[in-house]
């Protein structure tokens, strides 16, 4: 049986080589784990521990998660079927599970389906009593007004992001400026804003709007394939992960980015012609191989030790790892 480890525990459970002052952390030899599966197969540095957060029966195909102000875990759950984005948008077989730790022992033991008949929910954010979801081609708000664990309000805040595959709409990510941020891959869009403006284009974009949907605007963009997740530094600066800053070559493809307002980013593609720029395409922050970034977090605590405070952690699908990144100015 597959086990689910929530994000905070995944960070503990998959830490890979990190570099501090040029000295790599010691990581066990993977060959010693041949044939080992489950939690026992997860390599962790000394002092860290991995524990079970929920049984996979509560959400067999988990993707994205967030907590609400009551400690409930909202978890997007895929259908598990091999379909392209257009098929997912047409059949709508995904859902969001609401997990609760009934006996308060630190393990989630009950789940209700908060909402079903979703296309491919690729991000959830709890804010002010509502769950905001990227459900391409829609950005939606869900609310449970009678507190029965099931959403009875389904509000489409915006729609019009084209769906081709999983390189579609992600988020939202709540920024320190009070705006909701979204990311969308290079599949085109045509969106009518709350103010009556039509936004149309083909490039990959970072988006933002207020929680009520007003003020929708394109923050930055480029010719890359898929901007995945975002995090915000205490300064308000935006960091994020993306795929295809270059067509695969020299062992490189994906990247960690420092996103700037109105910045235009690689890879070179005809879609960048729709943007205003005065120089070369903006650089990457850290270059990766074909890792398929699947999550991003900045650690704000001190329980891991002061040396971890402010570090970034990326989850990487293809190499099955979580990697630590130490930021320096």
mmCIF file of C-alpha atoms in Angstrom:
data_model
loop_
_atom_site.group_PDB
_atom_site.id
_atom_site.type_symbol
_atom_site.label_atom_id
_atom_site.label_comp_id
_atom_site.label_asym_id
_atom_site.label_seq_id
_atom_site.Cartn_x
_atom_site.Cartn_y
_atom_site.Cartn_z
ATOM 1 C CA UNK A 1 0.000 0.000 0.000
ATOM 2 C CA UNK A 2 1.313 3.417 -0.940
ATOM 3 C CA UNK A 3 1.686 5.859 1.921
ATOM 4 C CA UNK A 4 1.138 9.587 1.878
ATOM 5 C CA UNK A 5 3.610 11.862 3.665
ATOM 6 C CA UNK A 6 2.478 15.479 3.904
ATOM 7 C CA UNK A 7 4.713 18.215 2.547
ATOM 8 C CA UNK A 8 6.367 19.175 5.805
ATOM 9 C CA UNK A 9 7.342 15.562 6.351
ATOM 10 C CA UNK A 10 8.373 15.099 2.756
ATOM 11 C CA UNK A 11 10.980 17.767 3.359
ATOM 12 C CA UNK A 12 12.391 15.649 6.138
ATOM 13 C CA UNK A 13 12.021 12.491 4.181
ATOM 14 C CA UNK A 14 13.821 13.209 0.949
ATOM 15 C CA UNK A 15 16.619 15.617 1.663
ATOM 16 C CA UNK A 16 19.328 15.266 -0.964
ATOM 17 C CA UNK A 17 22.831 16.737 -1.265
ATOM 18 C CA UNK A 18 22.965 20.384 -0.338
ATOM 19 C CA UNK A 19 25.952 22.658 -0.505
ATOM 20 C CA UNK A 20 27.069 25.041 2.189
ATOM 21 C CA UNK A 21 30.428 26.702 1.771
ATOM 22 C CA UNK A 22 31.211 24.137 -0.905
ATOM 23 C CA UNK A 23 30.929 21.019 1.287
ATOM 24 C CA UNK A 24 28.207 18.486 0.352
ATOM 25 C CA UNK A 25 26.147 16.810 3.064
ATOM 26 C CA UNK A 26 26.745 13.081 3.432
ATOM 27 C CA UNK A 27 24.031 10.985 1.793
ATOM 28 C CA UNK A 28 23.725 7.168 2.113
ATOM 29 C CA UNK A 29 24.673 4.990 -0.833
ATOM 30 C CA UNK A 30 21.444 4.364 -2.837
ATOM 31 C CA UNK A 31 22.666 0.872 -3.726
ATOM 32 C CA UNK A 32 22.185 -0.122 -0.075
ATOM 33 C CA UNK A 33 18.432 0.422 -0.491
ATOM 34 C CA UNK A 34 17.928 -1.918 -3.435
ATOM 35 C CA UNK A 35 14.582 -3.676 -3.046
ATOM 36 C CA UNK A 36 13.529 -1.499 -0.096
ATOM 37 C CA UNK A 37 10.197 0.333 -0.464
ATOM 38 C CA UNK A 38 7.951 2.596 1.599
ATOM 39 C CA UNK A 39 9.163 4.884 4.353
ATOM 40 C CA UNK A 40 12.220 2.708 4.901
ATOM 41 C CA UNK A 41 13.507 3.645 1.443
ATOM 42 C CA UNK A 42 13.583 7.377 2.184
ATOM 43 C CA UNK A 43 17.073 8.626 2.986
ATOM 44 C CA UNK A 44 17.361 11.380 5.582
ATOM 45 C CA UNK A 45 20.280 13.184 7.224
ATOM 46 C CA UNK A 46 21.143 12.336 10.804
ATOM 47 C CA UNK A 47 18.648 13.822 13.274
ATOM 48 C CA UNK A 48 15.665 13.732 10.907
ATOM 49 C CA UNK A 49 12.784 11.276 10.998
ATOM 50 C CA UNK A 50 9.964 10.385 8.612
ATOM 51 C CA UNK A 51 6.555 9.415 9.998
ATOM 52 C CA UNK A 52 3.256 8.472 8.381
ATOM 53 C CA UNK A 53 0.778 11.347 8.063
ATOM 54 C CA UNK A 54 -2.134 9.576 6.357
ATOM 55 C CA UNK A 55 -3.015 6.254 4.798
ATOM 56 C CA UNK A 56 -3.226 6.280 1.011
ATOM 57 C CA UNK A 57 -6.833 5.054 1.148
ATOM 58 C CA UNK A 58 -7.864 8.610 2.103
ATOM 59 C CA UNK A 59 -6.477 10.001 -1.172
ATOM 60 C CA UNK A 60 -5.004 7.397 -3.546
ATOM 61 C CA UNK A 61 -3.484 9.892 -6.023
ATOM 62 C CA UNK A 62 -2.459 12.991 -4.006
ATOM 63 C CA UNK A 63 -1.027 16.049 -5.761
ATOM 64 C CA UNK A 64 -1.295 19.405 -3.954
ATOM 65 C CA UNK A 65 -2.254 20.345 -0.404
ATOM 66 C CA UNK A 66 -2.849 23.138 2.079
ATOM 67 C CA UNK A 67 -4.070 23.522 5.658
ATOM 68 C CA UNK A 68 -6.991 25.638 6.815
ATOM 69 C CA UNK A 69 -7.155 27.586 10.085
ATOM 70 C CA UNK A 70 -8.598 24.508 11.873
ATOM 71 C CA UNK A 71 -5.743 22.180 10.963
ATOM 72 C CA UNK A 72 -7.664 20.285 8.294
ATOM 73 C CA UNK A 73 -5.651 19.187 5.276
ATOM 74 C CA UNK A 74 -7.164 19.855 1.853
ATOM 75 C CA UNK A 75 -5.645 17.511 -0.686
ATOM 76 C CA UNK A 76 -6.184 17.429 -4.444
ATOM 77 C CA UNK A 77 -6.683 13.852 -5.624
ATOM 78 C CA UNK A 78 -6.230 12.809 -9.246
ATOM 79 C CA UNK A 79 -8.364 10.211 -11.000
ATOM 80 C CA UNK A 80 -5.255 8.120 -11.568
ATOM 81 C CA UNK A 81 -6.094 7.766 -15.245
ATOM 82 C CA UNK A 82 -3.658 8.443 -18.071
ATOM 83 C CA UNK A 83 -5.400 11.261 -19.944
ATOM 84 C CA UNK A 84 -4.283 14.490 -21.547
ATOM 85 C CA UNK A 85 -5.421 17.838 -20.220
ATOM 86 C CA UNK A 86 -8.245 18.262 -22.708
ATOM 87 C CA UNK A 87 -9.697 14.870 -21.734
ATOM 88 C CA UNK A 88 -9.399 15.727 -18.040
ATOM 89 C CA UNK A 89 -11.218 19.022 -18.557
ATOM 90 C CA UNK A 90 -13.984 17.212 -20.444
ATOM 91 C CA UNK A 91 -14.490 14.237 -18.089
ATOM 92 C CA UNK A 92 -13.781 16.003 -14.741
ATOM 93 C CA UNK A 93 -12.963 12.940 -12.621
ATOM 94 C CA UNK A 94 -10.625 14.545 -10.057
ATOM 95 C CA UNK A 95 -11.578 15.743 -6.583
ATOM 96 C CA UNK A 96 -10.414 17.462 -3.395
ATOM 97 C CA UNK A 97 -10.348 15.514 -0.126
ATOM 98 C CA UNK A 98 -10.659 17.128 3.317
ATOM 99 C CA UNK A 99 -8.554 15.170 5.827
ATOM 100 C CA UNK A 100 -9.089 15.399 9.601
ATOM 101 C CA UNK A 101 -7.090 14.028 12.539
ATOM 102 C CA UNK A 102 -10.058 12.923 14.650
ATOM 103 C CA UNK A 103 -8.187 11.531 17.672
ATOM 104 C CA UNK A 104 -5.457 14.202 17.609
ATOM 105 C CA UNK A 105 -2.602 11.689 17.457
ATOM 106 C CA UNK A 106 -0.816 13.439 14.595
ATOM 107 C CA UNK A 107 -2.134 11.101 11.884
ATOM 108 C CA UNK A 108 -5.058 11.969 9.601
ATOM 109 C CA UNK A 109 -7.682 9.234 9.901
ATOM 110 C CA UNK A 110 -10.853 10.591 8.251
ATOM 111 C CA UNK A 111 -11.543 12.039 4.822
ATOM 112 C CA UNK A 112 -14.568 13.579 3.166
ATOM 113 C CA UNK A 113 -14.828 14.596 -0.462
ATOM 114 C CA UNK A 114 -14.937 18.382 -0.283
ATOM 115 C CA UNK A 115 -15.662 18.692 -4.000
ATOM 116 C CA UNK A 116 -15.613 16.318 -6.973
ATOM 117 C CA UNK A 117 -16.017 16.585 -10.747
ATOM 118 C CA UNK A 118 -12.894 18.698 -11.163
ATOM 119 C CA UNK A 119 -10.632 18.712 -14.229
ATOM 120 C CA UNK A 120 -7.110 18.597 -12.758
ATOM 121 C CA UNK A 121 -6.820 20.707 -9.578
ATOM 122 C CA UNK A 122 -3.178 21.817 -9.530
ATOM 123 C CA UNK A 123 -3.075 23.983 -6.438
ATOM 124 C CA UNK A 124 -5.118 24.914 -3.375
ATOM 125 C CA UNK A 125 -4.973 27.892 -1.020
ATOM 126 C CA UNK A 126 -7.142 28.494 2.051
ATOM 127 C CA UNK A 127 -8.043 32.134 2.644
ATOM 128 C CA UNK A 128 -10.734 33.827 4.717
ATOM 129 C CA UNK A 129 -13.053 30.817 4.982
ATOM 130 C CA UNK A 130 -12.762 29.704 1.357
ATOM 131 C CA UNK A 131 -10.634 27.319 -0.656
ATOM 132 C CA UNK A 132 -9.152 28.816 -3.820
ATOM 133 C CA UNK A 133 -8.236 26.316 -6.534
ATOM 134 C CA UNK A 134 -6.503 26.276 -9.914
ATOM 135 C CA UNK A 135 -8.848 24.007 -11.848
ATOM 136 C CA UNK A 136 -7.945 24.627 -15.500
ATOM 137 C CA UNK A 137 -9.401 26.219 -17.487
ATOM 138 C CA UNK A 138 -10.858 27.894 -14.359
ATOM 139 C CA UNK A 139 -9.663 29.659 -11.232
ATOM 140 C CA UNK A 140 -12.367 28.932 -8.632
ATOM 141 C CA UNK A 141 -13.421 29.649 -5.049
ATOM 142 C CA UNK A 142 -15.082 26.943 -2.937
ATOM 143 C CA UNK A 143 -16.963 27.463 0.326
ATOM 144 C CA UNK A 144 -18.714 25.153 2.798
ATOM 145 C CA UNK A 145 -21.460 27.349 4.268
ATOM 146 C CA UNK A 146 -23.139 24.688 6.460
ATOM 147 C CA UNK A 147 -19.900 23.132 7.797
ATOM 148 C CA UNK A 148 -20.719 19.582 6.685
ATOM 149 C CA UNK A 149 -17.315 19.064 5.072
ATOM 150 C CA UNK A 150 -18.664 19.461 1.540
ATOM 151 C CA UNK A 151 -18.418 22.625 -0.552
ATOM 152 C CA UNK A 152 -21.789 24.107 -1.500
ATOM 153 C CA UNK A 153 -20.459 27.256 -3.188
ATOM 154 C CA UNK A 154 -18.598 26.919 -6.500
ATOM 155 C CA UNK A 155 -17.602 30.323 -7.853
ATOM 156 C CA UNK A 156 -15.648 30.749 -11.074
ATOM 157 C CA UNK A 157 -13.409 33.749 -10.438
ATOM 158 C CA UNK A 158 -11.790 33.653 -13.885
ATOM 159 C CA UNK A 159 -11.662 31.247 -16.820
ATOM 160 C CA UNK A 160 -10.039 31.072 -20.222
ATOM 161 C CA UNK A 161 -6.636 29.428 -19.714
ATOM 162 C CA UNK A 162 -6.192 26.782 -22.408
ATOM 163 C CA UNK A 163 -5.653 23.193 -21.271
ATOM 164 C CA UNK A 164 -3.350 20.868 -23.208
ATOM 165 C CA UNK A 165 -1.612 18.806 -20.530
ATOM 166 C CA UNK A 166 -0.395 19.205 -16.954
ATOM 167 C CA UNK A 167 1.636 22.251 -18.003
ATOM 168 C CA UNK A 168 -1.466 24.303 -17.340
ATOM 169 C CA UNK A 169 -2.816 26.495 -14.532
ATOM 170 C CA UNK A 170 -1.140 26.193 -11.094
ATOM 171 C CA UNK A 171 -1.815 27.895 -7.783
ATOM 172 C CA UNK A 172 -2.952 30.110 -6.312
ATOM 173 C CA UNK A 173 -0.104 31.334 -4.134
ATOM 174 C CA UNK A 174 -1.033 34.033 -1.630
ATOM 175 C CA UNK A 175 1.466 36.875 -1.807
ATOM 176 C CA UNK A 176 2.554 39.229 0.982
ATOM 177 C CA UNK A 177 0.889 42.045 -0.984
ATOM 178 C CA UNK A 178 -2.533 40.418 -0.450
ATOM 179 C CA UNK A 179 -2.862 39.287 -4.078
ATOM 180 C CA UNK A 180 -3.386 35.765 -5.413
ATOM 181 C CA UNK A 181 -0.685 34.584 -7.834
ATOM 182 C CA UNK A 182 -1.137 31.900 -10.512
ATOM 183 C CA UNK A 183 1.114 30.328 -13.140
ATOM 184 C CA UNK A 184 0.191 28.997 -16.584
ATOM 185 C CA UNK A 185 2.140 27.091 -19.243
ATOM 186 C CA UNK A 186 2.646 28.012 -22.876
ATOM 187 C CA UNK A 187 -0.752 26.950 -24.220
ATOM 188 C CA UNK A 188 -2.485 30.267 -24.780
ATOM 189 C CA UNK A 189 -5.323 32.065 -23.040
ATOM 190 C CA UNK A 190 -8.244 34.404 -23.627
ATOM 191 C CA UNK A 191 -9.714 35.854 -20.449
ATOM 192 C CA UNK A 192 -12.369 38.477 -19.799
ATOM 193 C CA UNK A 193 -11.425 40.414 -16.660
ATOM 194 C CA UNK A 194 -13.849 41.737 -14.042
ATOM 195 C CA UNK A 195 -13.255 45.189 -15.483
ATOM 196 C CA UNK A 196 -14.292 44.121 -19.000
ATOM 197 C CA UNK A 197 -10.825 43.925 -20.566
ATOM 198 C CA UNK A 198 -9.849 40.986 -22.786
ATOM 199 C CA UNK A 199 -6.423 39.492 -22.056
ATOM 200 C CA UNK A 200 -5.194 37.220 -24.841
ATOM 201 C CA UNK A 201 -1.858 35.644 -25.740
ATOM 202 C CA UNK A 202 0.244 32.524 -26.164
ATOM 203 C CA UNK A 203 3.218 32.924 -23.814
ATOM 204 C CA UNK A 204 3.754 31.271 -20.444
ATOM 205 C CA UNK A 205 2.782 33.692 -17.700
ATOM 206 C CA UNK A 206 2.699 34.469 -14.011
ATOM 207 C CA UNK A 207 -0.630 36.082 -13.104
ATOM 208 C CA UNK A 208 -2.034 37.910 -10.132
ATOM 209 C CA UNK A 209 -5.373 39.301 -8.968
ATOM 210 C CA UNK A 210 -7.115 40.252 -5.749
ATOM 211 C CA UNK A 211 -9.016 37.467 -3.936
ATOM 212 C CA UNK A 212 -12.297 38.699 -5.451
ATOM 213 C CA UNK A 213 -10.780 38.427 -8.932
ATOM 214 C CA UNK A 214 -10.429 42.140 -9.574
ATOM 215 C CA UNK A 215 -7.246 43.609 -10.999
ATOM 216 C CA UNK A 216 -6.185 40.514 -12.958
ATOM 217 C CA UNK A 217 -2.873 41.169 -14.691
ATOM 218 C CA UNK A 218 0.084 39.407 -16.266
ATOM 219 C CA UNK A 219 3.073 39.741 -13.942
ATOM 220 C CA UNK A 220 5.831 38.339 -16.167
ATOM 221 C CA UNK A 221 6.338 35.567 -18.692
ATOM 222 C CA UNK A 222 8.400 34.048 -21.455
ATOM 223 C CA UNK A 223 8.997 31.158 -23.791
ATOM 224 C CA UNK A 224 9.448 28.458 -21.145
ATOM 225 C CA UNK A 225 7.046 25.524 -21.050
ATOM 226 C CA UNK A 226 5.645 25.366 -17.539
ATOM 227 C CA UNK A 227 6.011 27.649 -14.504
ATOM 228 C CA UNK A 228 5.139 25.369 -11.604
ATOM 229 C CA UNK A 229 5.227 26.778 -8.050
ATOM 230 C CA UNK A 230 6.059 30.068 -6.328
ATOM 231 C CA UNK A 231 7.327 31.206 -2.961
ATOM 232 C CA UNK A 232 7.878 34.679 -1.545
ATOM 233 C CA UNK A 233 10.933 35.983 0.296
ATOM 234 C CA UNK A 234 10.453 38.280 3.325
ATOM 235 C CA UNK A 235 11.395 41.130 0.972
ATOM 236 C CA UNK A 236 8.418 40.260 -1.246
ATOM 237 C CA UNK A 237 10.605 38.942 -4.068
ATOM 238 C CA UNK A 238 9.173 35.983 -5.973
ATOM 239 C CA UNK A 239 11.082 32.756 -6.571
ATOM 240 C CA UNK A 240 9.703 29.858 -8.567
ATOM 241 C CA UNK A 241 10.349 26.676 -10.487
ATOM 242 C CA UNK A 242 9.808 26.057 -14.183
ATOM 243 C CA UNK A 243 10.478 23.555 -16.952
ATOM 244 C CA UNK A 244 12.321 24.098 -20.224
ATOM 245 C CA UNK A 245 14.374 27.244 -19.834
ATOM 246 C CA UNK A 246 16.155 25.528 -22.725
ATOM 247 C CA UNK A 247 15.450 22.606 -24.980
ATOM 248 C CA UNK A 248 17.252 19.663 -23.326
ATOM 249 C CA UNK A 249 21.000 19.891 -23.876
ATOM 250 C CA UNK A 250 24.203 19.462 -21.880
ATOM 251 C CA UNK A 251 22.222 17.725 -19.142
ATOM 252 C CA UNK A 252 20.039 20.787 -18.503
ATOM 253 C CA UNK A 253 16.350 21.622 -18.964
ATOM 254 C CA UNK A 254 14.522 22.959 -15.860
ATOM 255 C CA UNK A 255 15.311 25.830 -13.499
ATOM 256 C CA UNK A 256 14.787 27.737 -10.280
ATOM 257 C CA UNK A 257 13.884 31.341 -11.084
ATOM 258 C CA UNK A 258 13.891 34.836 -9.589
ATOM 259 C CA UNK A 259 10.765 36.345 -11.153
ATOM 260 C CA UNK A 260 10.716 40.102 -11.764
ATOM 261 C CA UNK A 261 7.730 42.303 -12.571
ATOM 262 C CA UNK A 262 7.383 42.502 -16.383
ATOM 263 C CA UNK A 263 10.461 40.294 -16.847
ATOM 264 C CA UNK A 264 10.767 38.245 -20.046
ATOM 265 C CA UNK A 265 12.405 34.843 -19.583
ATOM 266 C CA UNK A 266 13.814 31.994 -21.700
ATOM 267 C CA UNK A 267 13.607 29.847 -23.623
ATOM 268 C CA UNK A 268 13.772 31.721 -26.943
ATOM 269 C CA UNK A 269 10.414 31.289 -28.651
ATOM 270 C CA UNK A 270 8.274 33.319 -31.013
ATOM 271 C CA UNK A 271 5.755 33.966 -28.204
ATOM 272 C CA UNK A 272 8.145 36.403 -26.502
ATOM 273 C CA UNK A 273 7.438 38.821 -29.357
ATOM 274 C CA UNK A 274 4.113 39.664 -27.674
ATOM 275 C CA UNK A 275 5.994 41.121 -24.676
ATOM 276 C CA UNK A 276 7.748 44.448 -24.256
ATOM 277 C CA UNK A 277 11.478 44.089 -23.621
ATOM 278 C CA UNK A 278 14.539 46.262 -23.969
ATOM 279 C CA UNK A 279 17.349 43.708 -23.735
ATOM 280 C CA UNK A 280 18.206 40.038 -23.572
ATOM 281 C CA UNK A 281 16.005 37.432 -21.931
ATOM 282 C CA UNK A 282 16.358 37.330 -18.144
ATOM 283 C CA UNK A 283 18.705 34.727 -16.604
ATOM 284 C CA UNK A 284 17.902 31.652 -14.560
ATOM 285 C CA UNK A 285 18.751 31.418 -10.848
ATOM 286 C CA UNK A 286 19.720 27.721 -10.665
ATOM 287 C CA UNK A 287 19.824 25.286 -13.571
ATOM 288 C CA UNK A 288 18.537 21.729 -13.221
ATOM 289 C CA UNK A 289 18.520 18.598 -15.345
ATOM 290 C CA UNK A 290 15.194 17.023 -16.416
ATOM 291 C CA UNK A 291 13.924 16.914 -12.842
ATOM 292 C CA UNK A 292 10.250 17.901 -13.413
ATOM 293 C CA UNK A 293 9.856 20.273 -10.422
ATOM 294 C CA UNK A 294 6.794 19.392 -8.343
ATOM 295 C CA UNK A 295 6.923 21.626 -5.270
ATOM 296 C CA UNK A 296 8.680 24.583 -3.664
ATOM 297 C CA UNK A 297 8.912 25.840 -0.090
ATOM 298 C CA UNK A 298 10.963 28.356 1.853
ATOM 299 C CA UNK A 299 11.608 27.161 5.399
ATOM 300 C CA UNK A 300 10.813 29.977 7.840
ATOM 301 C CA UNK A 301 11.264 28.076 11.110
ATOM 302 C CA UNK A 302 14.221 27.199 13.312
ATOM 303 C CA UNK A 303 13.322 23.682 14.506
ATOM 304 C CA UNK A 304 15.716 22.177 11.946
ATOM 305 C CA UNK A 305 18.486 24.446 13.232
ATOM 306 C CA UNK A 306 19.398 28.043 12.471
ATOM 307 C CA UNK A 307 21.399 26.971 9.421
ATOM 308 C CA UNK A 308 18.162 25.873 7.706
ATOM 309 C CA UNK A 309 16.253 29.114 8.298
ATOM 310 C CA UNK A 310 15.430 30.798 4.996
ATOM 311 C CA UNK A 311 16.550 27.826 2.885
ATOM 312 C CA UNK A 312 14.538 26.703 -0.115
ATOM 313 C CA UNK A 313 13.422 23.131 -0.693
ATOM 314 C CA UNK A 314 12.339 21.829 -4.099
ATOM 315 C CA UNK A 315 10.554 18.537 -4.663
ATOM 316 C CA UNK A 316 11.685 16.891 -7.893
ATOM 317 C CA UNK A 317 9.543 14.235 -9.528
ATOM 318 C CA UNK A 318 11.938 12.461 -11.885
ATOM 319 C CA UNK A 319 14.840 11.864 -9.438
ATOM 320 C CA UNK A 320 12.388 11.217 -6.545
ATOM 321 C CA UNK A 321 14.037 13.649 -4.178
ATOM 322 C CA UNK A 322 13.786 16.872 -2.244
ATOM 323 C CA UNK A 323 16.745 19.204 -2.562
ATOM 324 C CA UNK A 324 17.917 21.972 -0.270
ATOM 325 C CA UNK A 325 19.015 25.343 -1.679
ATOM 326 C CA UNK A 326 20.933 27.888 0.401
ATOM 327 C CA UNK A 327 20.259 31.471 -0.676
ATOM 328 C CA UNK A 328 23.039 34.038 -0.773
ATOM 329 C CA UNK A 329 23.019 37.606 -2.004
#
